Amino acid sequence: MTDTYAVFGNPINHSKSPYIHRHFAEQTGEPIAYTKQQVPEGEFEPAAETFFAQGGKGLNVTVPFKLDAYRYAARLTPRARRAGAVNTLALEPDGTVLGDNTDGIGMVNDMHNLGWELAGKRVLILGAGGAVRGILPPLMEQKPASLTIANRTLHKAEQLAKGFADLGAITPAGFESLEGQQFDLVINGTSASLGGDLPPLPESLLAPGACCYDLMYGAEPTVFLQWAEAHGAEKRADGLGMLVGQAAESFYLWRQIRPEVIPVITELRRKLSAKKGA
Ligand code: ATR
């Protein structure tokens, strides 16, 4: 029996999720079919209803529907509740739909695969939007020495600090107040890099041996990772590993088997580089 899964988004054309999940299915021998579906804005709920009514077993949900999926789920995992957003829906044996958010654990697992230590580190996150909300719960579980969230609009960083205070101390900041501070790990969670922009960062932000991670990825290093290289970051990574990592955790939720991520990341990176050279 082949079980059916899909990713819902808009746009969805360039989604790599079908490729990733087919790779996982081959690797694990799990009998699944995985498609992508462009859902018109405002029509998430009926589209999801139809999908599950037709026997669908699980969905990945991407921009702009993560909040719709959060509302749609009958039950939420604690990390999805905290994130306020859902990227994975799973049909439960009792017929209800569970909502999870695997983005944060995908990022943390990627950092572990990269050999980056998080415990005891001074961590700075740039940005305070939806993507950052998603990574906060699993990141804070790693017990960094300190966590600072810097955002263009300070009050959004303050809101996050307040909202997640029970998980640990978060210091909200404006970019200008980073002057004179140093961090061991800087994570770019702003959407600025989509437009080739970079928040204004002090020259000496990175401590010796610092790691820099961008939630975005591309064929070329992102502007943030270019900045990181120019400012002495010892290790740098973009969000391709996080993309595969979140997919692996969705697959695990659906199939109770955790696939190998490294071969898939390697293959996707090869394809991205080939495109660049084309
Ligand atoms: P996402 O779902 O990708 O997180 P979002 O919720 O719209 O998208 O959040 C975008 C984040 O990028 C915000 O933190 C935003 O800062 P503001 O809260 O001040 O808007 C940040 N951002 C976007 N463009 C930026 C830019 N040019 N410089 C600095 N920060 C930027």
PDB file of C-alpha atoms in Angstrom, residues 14-216:
ATOM      1  CA  HIS A  14      10.754  25.344  -6.980  1.00  0.00           C
ATOM      2  CA  SER A  15      10.055  23.287  -3.869  1.00  0.00           C
ATOM      3  CA  LYS A  16      12.745  20.687  -3.251  1.00  0.00           C
ATOM      4  CA  SER A  17      10.543  18.714  -0.848  1.00  0.00           C
ATOM      5  CA  PRO A  18       9.317  16.128  -3.426  1.00  0.00           C
ATOM      6  CA  TYR A  19      12.920  15.419  -4.424  1.00  0.00           C
ATOM      7  CA  ILE A  20      14.037  15.107  -0.795  1.00  0.00           C
ATOM      8  CA  HIS A  21      11.190  12.832   0.278  1.00  0.00           C
ATOM      9  CA  ARG A  22      11.513  10.571  -2.753  1.00  0.00           C
ATOM     10  CA  HIS A  23      15.186  10.239  -1.888  1.00  0.00           C
ATOM     11  CA  PHE A  24      14.255   9.335   1.706  1.00  0.00           C
ATOM     12  CA  ALA A  25      11.663   6.809   0.471  1.00  0.00           C
ATOM     13  CA  GLU A  26      14.211   5.092  -1.761  1.00  0.00           C
ATOM     14  CA  GLN A  27      16.799   5.071   0.984  1.00  0.00           C
ATOM     15  CA  THR A  28      14.466   3.560   3.611  1.00  0.00           C
ATOM     16  CA  GLY A  29      12.308   1.412   1.307  1.00  0.00           C
ATOM     17  CA  GLU A  30       9.174   3.089   2.654  1.00  0.00           C
ATOM     18  CA  PRO A  31       6.275   2.885   0.165  1.00  0.00           C
ATOM     19  CA  ILE A  32       5.291   6.545  -0.146  1.00  0.00           C
ATOM     20  CA  ALA A  33       4.210   8.895  -2.923  1.00  0.00           C
ATOM     21  CA  TYR A  34       4.979  12.614  -2.491  1.00  0.00           C
ATOM     22  CA  THR A  35       3.673  15.439  -4.665  1.00  0.00           C
ATOM     23  CA  LYS A  36       3.581  19.236  -4.546  1.00  0.00           C
ATOM     24  CA  GLN A  37       0.440  21.304  -4.734  1.00  0.00           C
ATOM     25  CA  GLN A  38       0.069  25.025  -5.329  1.00  0.00           C
ATOM     26  CA  VAL A  39      -2.803  26.178  -3.121  1.00  0.00           C
ATOM     27  CA  PRO A  40      -4.510  29.508  -3.831  1.00  0.00           C
ATOM     28  CA  GLU A  41      -4.166  31.998  -0.962  1.00  0.00           C
ATOM     29  CA  GLY A  42      -7.083  31.764   1.434  1.00  0.00           C
ATOM     30  CA  GLU A  43      -7.865  28.179   0.413  1.00  0.00           C
ATOM     31  CA  PHE A  44      -5.615  26.183   2.665  1.00  0.00           C
ATOM     32  CA  GLU A  45      -8.375  24.634   4.761  1.00  0.00           C
ATOM     33  CA  PRO A  46     -10.539  23.213   1.940  1.00  0.00           C
ATOM     34  CA  ALA A  47      -7.416  21.990   0.134  1.00  0.00           C
ATOM     35  CA  ALA A  48      -6.214  20.179   3.262  1.00  0.00           C
ATOM     36  CA  GLU A  49      -9.716  18.772   3.909  1.00  0.00           C
ATOM     37  CA  THR A  50      -9.811  17.332   0.392  1.00  0.00           C
ATOM     38  CA  PHE A  51      -6.298  15.940   0.680  1.00  0.00           C
ATOM     39  CA  PHE A  52      -7.035  14.029   3.879  1.00  0.00           C
ATOM     40  CA  ALA A  53     -10.546  12.996   2.720  1.00  0.00           C
ATOM     41  CA  GLN A  54      -8.891  11.379  -0.308  1.00  0.00           C
ATOM     42  CA  GLY A  55      -6.667   9.278   1.929  1.00  0.00           C
ATOM     43  CA  GLY A  56      -3.618  11.559   2.245  1.00  0.00           C
ATOM     44  CA  LYS A  57      -1.456  10.677   5.253  1.00  0.00           C
ATOM     45  CA  GLY A  58       0.587  13.822   5.790  1.00  0.00           C
ATOM     46  CA  LEU A  59       1.484  17.283   4.536  1.00  0.00           C
ATOM     47  CA  ASN A  60       4.418  19.617   4.563  1.00  0.00           C
ATOM     48  CA  VAL A  61       3.373  23.223   4.644  1.00  0.00           C
ATOM     49  CA  THR A  62       5.430  26.136   3.434  1.00  0.00           C
ATOM     50  CA  VAL A  63       5.034  29.864   2.753  1.00  0.00           C
ATOM     51  CA  PRO A  64       2.458  31.395   3.175  1.00  0.00           C
ATOM     52  CA  PHE A  65       0.417  28.711   4.971  1.00  0.00           C
ATOM     53  CA  LYS A  66       2.283  27.859   8.184  1.00  0.00           C
ATOM     54  CA  LEU A  67      -0.183  29.830  10.292  1.00  0.00           C
ATOM     55  CA  ASP A  68      -3.192  28.321   8.457  1.00  0.00           C
ATOM     56  CA  ALA A  69      -1.765  24.874   9.156  1.00  0.00           C
ATOM     57  CA  TYR A  70      -1.333  25.826  12.810  1.00  0.00           C
ATOM     58  CA  ARG A  71      -5.030  26.718  12.957  1.00  0.00           C
ATOM     59  CA  TYR A  72      -6.059  23.642  10.983  1.00  0.00           C
ATOM     60  CA  ALA A  73      -4.354  21.057  13.214  1.00  0.00           C
ATOM     61  CA  ALA A  74      -6.640  19.406  15.751  1.00  0.00           C
ATOM     62  CA  ARG A  75      -3.669  18.811  18.047  1.00  0.00           C
ATOM     63  CA  LEU A  76      -0.249  20.443  18.261  1.00  0.00           C
ATOM     64  CA  THR A  77       3.136  19.236  19.453  1.00  0.00           C
ATOM     65  CA  PRO A  78       4.564  21.480  22.205  1.00  0.00           C
ATOM     66  CA  ARG A  79       7.219  22.886  19.840  1.00  0.00           C
ATOM     67  CA  ALA A  80       4.593  23.748  17.197  1.00  0.00           C
ATOM     68  CA  ARG A  81       2.471  25.456  19.843  1.00  0.00           C
ATOM     69  CA  ARG A  82       5.499  27.484  20.948  1.00  0.00           C
ATOM     70  CA  ALA A  83       6.481  28.361  17.397  1.00  0.00           C
ATOM     71  CA  GLY A  84       2.930  29.458  16.553  1.00  0.00           C
ATOM     72  CA  ALA A  85       3.462  27.843  13.156  1.00  0.00           C
ATOM     73  CA  VAL A  86       3.154  24.370  11.626  1.00  0.00           C
ATOM     74  CA  ASN A  87       5.229  22.959   8.776  1.00  0.00           C
ATOM     75  CA  THR A  88       4.117  19.330   9.130  1.00  0.00           C
ATOM     76  CA  LEU A  89       0.673  17.761   9.413  1.00  0.00           C
ATOM     77  CA  ALA A  90       0.243  14.064  10.157  1.00  0.00           C
ATOM     78  CA  LEU A  91      -2.903  11.970  10.102  1.00  0.00           C
ATOM     79  CA  GLU A  92      -3.143  10.126  13.402  1.00  0.00           C
ATOM     80  CA  PRO A  93      -4.482   6.560  13.750  1.00  0.00           C
ATOM     81  CA  ASP A  94      -7.655   7.979  15.357  1.00  0.00           C
ATOM     82  CA  GLY A  95      -8.312  10.136  12.285  1.00  0.00           C
ATOM     83  CA  THR A  96      -7.303  13.480  13.817  1.00  0.00           C
ATOM     84  CA  VAL A  97      -4.609  15.702  12.322  1.00  0.00           C
ATOM     85  CA  LEU A  98      -1.501  16.516  14.366  1.00  0.00           C
ATOM     86  CA  GLY A  99       0.496  19.699  13.674  1.00  0.00           C
ATOM     87  CA  ASP A 100       4.250  19.812  14.266  1.00  0.00           C
ATOM     88  CA  ASN A 101       7.057  22.246  13.520  1.00  0.00           C
ATOM     89  CA  THR A 102      10.302  20.552  12.487  1.00  0.00           C
ATOM     90  CA  ASP A 103      12.158  23.665  11.284  1.00  0.00           C
ATOM     91  CA  GLY A 104      14.010  24.306  14.535  1.00  0.00           C
ATOM     92  CA  ILE A 105      15.064  20.723  15.140  1.00  0.00           C
ATOM     93  CA  GLY A 106      16.125  20.561  11.486  1.00  0.00           C
ATOM     94  CA  MET A 107      18.487  23.480  12.086  1.00  0.00           C
ATOM     95  CA  VAL A 108      19.834  22.154  15.388  1.00  0.00           C
ATOM     96  CA  ASN A 109      20.459  18.696  13.873  1.00  0.00           C
ATOM     97  CA  ASP A 110      22.240  20.325  10.939  1.00  0.00           C
ATOM     98  CA  MET A 111      24.527  22.191  13.356  1.00  0.00           C
ATOM     99  CA  HIS A 112      25.268  18.919  15.159  1.00  0.00           C
ATOM    100  CA  ASN A 113      26.085  17.269  11.820  1.00  0.00           C
ATOM    101  CA  LEU A 114      28.438  20.162  11.115  1.00  0.00           C
ATOM    102  CA  GLY A 115      30.128  19.504  14.443  1.00  0.00           C
ATOM    103  CA  TRP A 116      29.062  22.834  15.931  1.00  0.00           C
ATOM    104  CA  GLU A 117      28.686  22.956  19.695  1.00  0.00           C
ATOM    105  CA  LEU A 118      25.751  25.031  20.978  1.00  0.00           C
ATOM    106  CA  ALA A 119      25.868  24.422  24.722  1.00  0.00           C
ATOM    107  CA  GLY A 120      27.637  27.217  26.566  1.00  0.00           C
ATOM    108  CA  LYS A 121      27.944  29.449  23.487  1.00  0.00           C
ATOM    109  CA  ARG A 122      27.032  33.123  23.190  1.00  0.00           C
ATOM    110  CA  VAL A 123      24.371  33.052  20.480  1.00  0.00           C
ATOM    111  CA  LEU A 124      23.039  35.986  18.473  1.00  0.00           C
ATOM    112  CA  ILE A 125      19.986  35.737  16.232  1.00  0.00           C
ATOM    113  CA  LEU A 126      19.371  38.431  13.623  1.00  0.00           C
ATOM    114  CA  GLY A 127      15.653  38.946  12.989  1.00  0.00           C
ATOM    115  CA  ALA A 128      12.488  38.334  14.980  1.00  0.00           C
ATOM    116  CA  GLY A 129       9.974  37.097  12.419  1.00  0.00           C
ATOM    117  CA  GLY A 130       8.207  33.791  11.834  1.00  0.00           C
ATOM    118  CA  ALA A 131      11.369  31.893  10.902  1.00  0.00           C
ATOM    119  CA  VAL A 132      13.048  32.888  14.173  1.00  0.00           C
ATOM    120  CA  ARG A 133      10.006  31.905  16.264  1.00  0.00           C
ATOM    121  CA  GLY A 134      10.249  28.444  14.705  1.00  0.00           C
ATOM    122  CA  ILE A 135      13.879  27.857  15.668  1.00  0.00           C
ATOM    123  CA  LEU A 136      13.726  29.231  19.220  1.00  0.00           C
ATOM    124  CA  PRO A 137      12.317  26.238  21.185  1.00  0.00           C
ATOM    125  CA  PRO A 138      14.837  23.597  19.969  1.00  0.00           C
ATOM    126  CA  LEU A 139      17.681  26.130  20.046  1.00  0.00           C
ATOM    127  CA  MET A 140      17.015  27.086  23.656  1.00  0.00           C
ATOM    128  CA  GLU A 141      16.938  23.412  24.633  1.00  0.00           C
ATOM    129  CA  GLN A 142      20.616  23.301  23.662  1.00  0.00           C
ATOM    130  CA  LYS A 143      21.433  25.535  26.627  1.00  0.00           C
ATOM    131  CA  PRO A 144      23.510  28.316  25.072  1.00  0.00           C
ATOM    132  CA  ALA A 145      25.351  30.533  27.599  1.00  0.00           C
ATOM    133  CA  SER A 146      23.332  33.499  26.355  1.00  0.00           C
ATOM    134  CA  LEU A 147      20.842  34.294  23.636  1.00  0.00           C
ATOM    135  CA  THR A 148      20.437  37.730  22.095  1.00  0.00           C
ATOM    136  CA  ILE A 149      17.841  38.582  19.455  1.00  0.00           C
ATOM    137  CA  ALA A 150      18.615  41.692  17.419  1.00  0.00           C
ATOM    138  CA  ASN A 151      15.949  43.120  15.179  1.00  0.00           C
ATOM    139  CA  ARG A 152      15.371  46.265  13.114  1.00  0.00           C
ATOM    140  CA  THR A 153      12.065  46.709  14.934  1.00  0.00           C
ATOM    141  CA  LEU A 154      13.123  46.385  18.566  1.00  0.00           C
ATOM    142  CA  HIS A 155       9.690  45.727  20.043  1.00  0.00           C
ATOM    143  CA  LYS A 156       9.356  42.470  18.046  1.00  0.00           C
ATOM    144  CA  ALA A 157      12.580  41.199  19.636  1.00  0.00           C
ATOM    145  CA  GLU A 158      11.219  42.278  23.022  1.00  0.00           C
ATOM    146  CA  GLN A 159       8.002  40.381  22.402  1.00  0.00           C
ATOM    147  CA  LEU A 160       9.895  37.195  21.574  1.00  0.00           C
ATOM    148  CA  ALA A 161      12.092  37.592  24.657  1.00  0.00           C
ATOM    149  CA  LYS A 162       8.981  37.885  26.801  1.00  0.00           C
ATOM    150  CA  GLY A 163       7.087  35.105  25.070  1.00  0.00           C
ATOM    151  CA  PHE A 164       9.906  32.573  25.459  1.00  0.00           C
ATOM    152  CA  ALA A 165      11.175  33.716  28.877  1.00  0.00           C
ATOM    153  CA  ASP A 166      10.124  30.442  30.546  1.00  0.00           C
ATOM    154  CA  LEU A 167      12.606  28.558  28.301  1.00  0.00           C
ATOM    155  CA  GLY A 168      15.537  30.788  29.284  1.00  0.00           C
ATOM    156  CA  ALA A 169      16.795  34.363  29.260  1.00  0.00           C
ATOM    157  CA  ILE A 170      16.736  36.186  25.926  1.00  0.00           C
ATOM    158  CA  THR A 171      18.209  39.666  25.540  1.00  0.00           C
ATOM    159  CA  PRO A 172      16.398  41.782  22.961  1.00  0.00           C
ATOM    160  CA  ALA A 173      18.511  44.315  21.070  1.00  0.00           C
ATOM    161  CA  GLY A 174      18.579  46.836  18.269  1.00  0.00           C
ATOM    162  CA  PHE A 175      21.450  46.417  15.784  1.00  0.00           C
ATOM    163  CA  GLU A 176      23.197  49.565  17.058  1.00  0.00           C
ATOM    164  CA  SER A 177      23.400  48.190  20.602  1.00  0.00           C
ATOM    165  CA  LEU A 178      25.492  45.210  19.400  1.00  0.00           C
ATOM    166  CA  GLU A 179      28.524  47.496  19.236  1.00  0.00           C
ATOM    167  CA  GLY A 180      31.242  46.210  21.580  1.00  0.00           C
ATOM    168  CA  GLN A 181      29.673  42.759  22.029  1.00  0.00           C
ATOM    169  CA  GLN A 182      31.020  39.461  20.689  1.00  0.00           C
ATOM    170  CA  PHE A 183      29.293  36.183  19.864  1.00  0.00           C
ATOM    171  CA  ASP A 184      30.342  32.579  19.197  1.00  0.00           C
ATOM    172  CA  LEU A 185      27.403  31.786  16.937  1.00  0.00           C
ATOM    173  CA  VAL A 186      25.439  34.238  14.782  1.00  0.00           C
ATOM    174  CA  ILE A 187      22.294  33.032  13.010  1.00  0.00           C
ATOM    175  CA  ASN A 188      20.783  35.163  10.271  1.00  0.00           C
ATOM    176  CA  GLY A 189      17.008  34.804  10.398  1.00  0.00           C
ATOM    177  CA  THR A 190      16.120  38.043   8.605  1.00  0.00           C
ATOM    178  CA  SER A 191      14.538  37.966   5.188  1.00  0.00           C
ATOM    179  CA  ALA A 192      16.876  40.853   4.254  1.00  0.00           C
ATOM    180  CA  SER A 193      19.179  38.548   2.307  1.00  0.00           C
ATOM    181  CA  LEU A 194      16.367  37.742  -0.131  1.00  0.00           C
ATOM    182  CA  GLY A 195      16.860  41.271  -1.448  1.00  0.00           C
ATOM    183  CA  GLY A 196      20.659  41.069  -1.099  1.00  0.00           C
ATOM    184  CA  ASP A 197      20.559  43.261   2.032  1.00  0.00           C
ATOM    185  CA  LEU A 198      22.382  42.840   5.296  1.00  0.00           C
ATOM    186  CA  PRO A 199      21.493  44.341   8.679  1.00  0.00           C
ATOM    187  CA  PRO A 200      24.093  46.887   9.876  1.00  0.00           C
ATOM    188  CA  LEU A 201      26.513  44.750  11.915  1.00  0.00           C
ATOM    189  CA  PRO A 202      29.510  45.974  13.951  1.00  0.00           C
ATOM    190  CA  GLU A 203      32.957  45.069  12.556  1.00  0.00           C
ATOM    191  CA  SER A 204      34.071  43.131  15.632  1.00  0.00           C
ATOM    192  CA  LEU A 205      30.867  41.143  16.246  1.00  0.00           C
ATOM    193  CA  LEU A 206      32.460  37.705  15.850  1.00  0.00           C
ATOM    194  CA  ALA A 207      34.455  36.137  18.678  1.00  0.00           C
ATOM    195  CA  PRO A 208      37.549  34.126  17.676  1.00  0.00           C
ATOM    196  CA  GLY A 209      36.400  30.763  16.231  1.00  0.00           C
ATOM    197  CA  ALA A 210      32.854  32.018  15.651  1.00  0.00           C
ATOM    198  CA  CYS A 211      30.304  30.130  13.538  1.00  0.00           C
ATOM    199  CA  CYS A 212      27.788  31.864  11.234  1.00  0.00           C
ATOM    200  CA  TYR A 213      24.599  30.235   9.963  1.00  0.00           C
ATOM    201  CA  ASP A 214      22.080  31.603   7.481  1.00  0.00           C
ATOM    202  CA  LEU A 215      18.565  30.165   7.437  1.00  0.00           C
ATOM    203  CA  MET A 216      18.492  31.015   3.724  1.00  0.00           C
TER     204      MET A 216
END
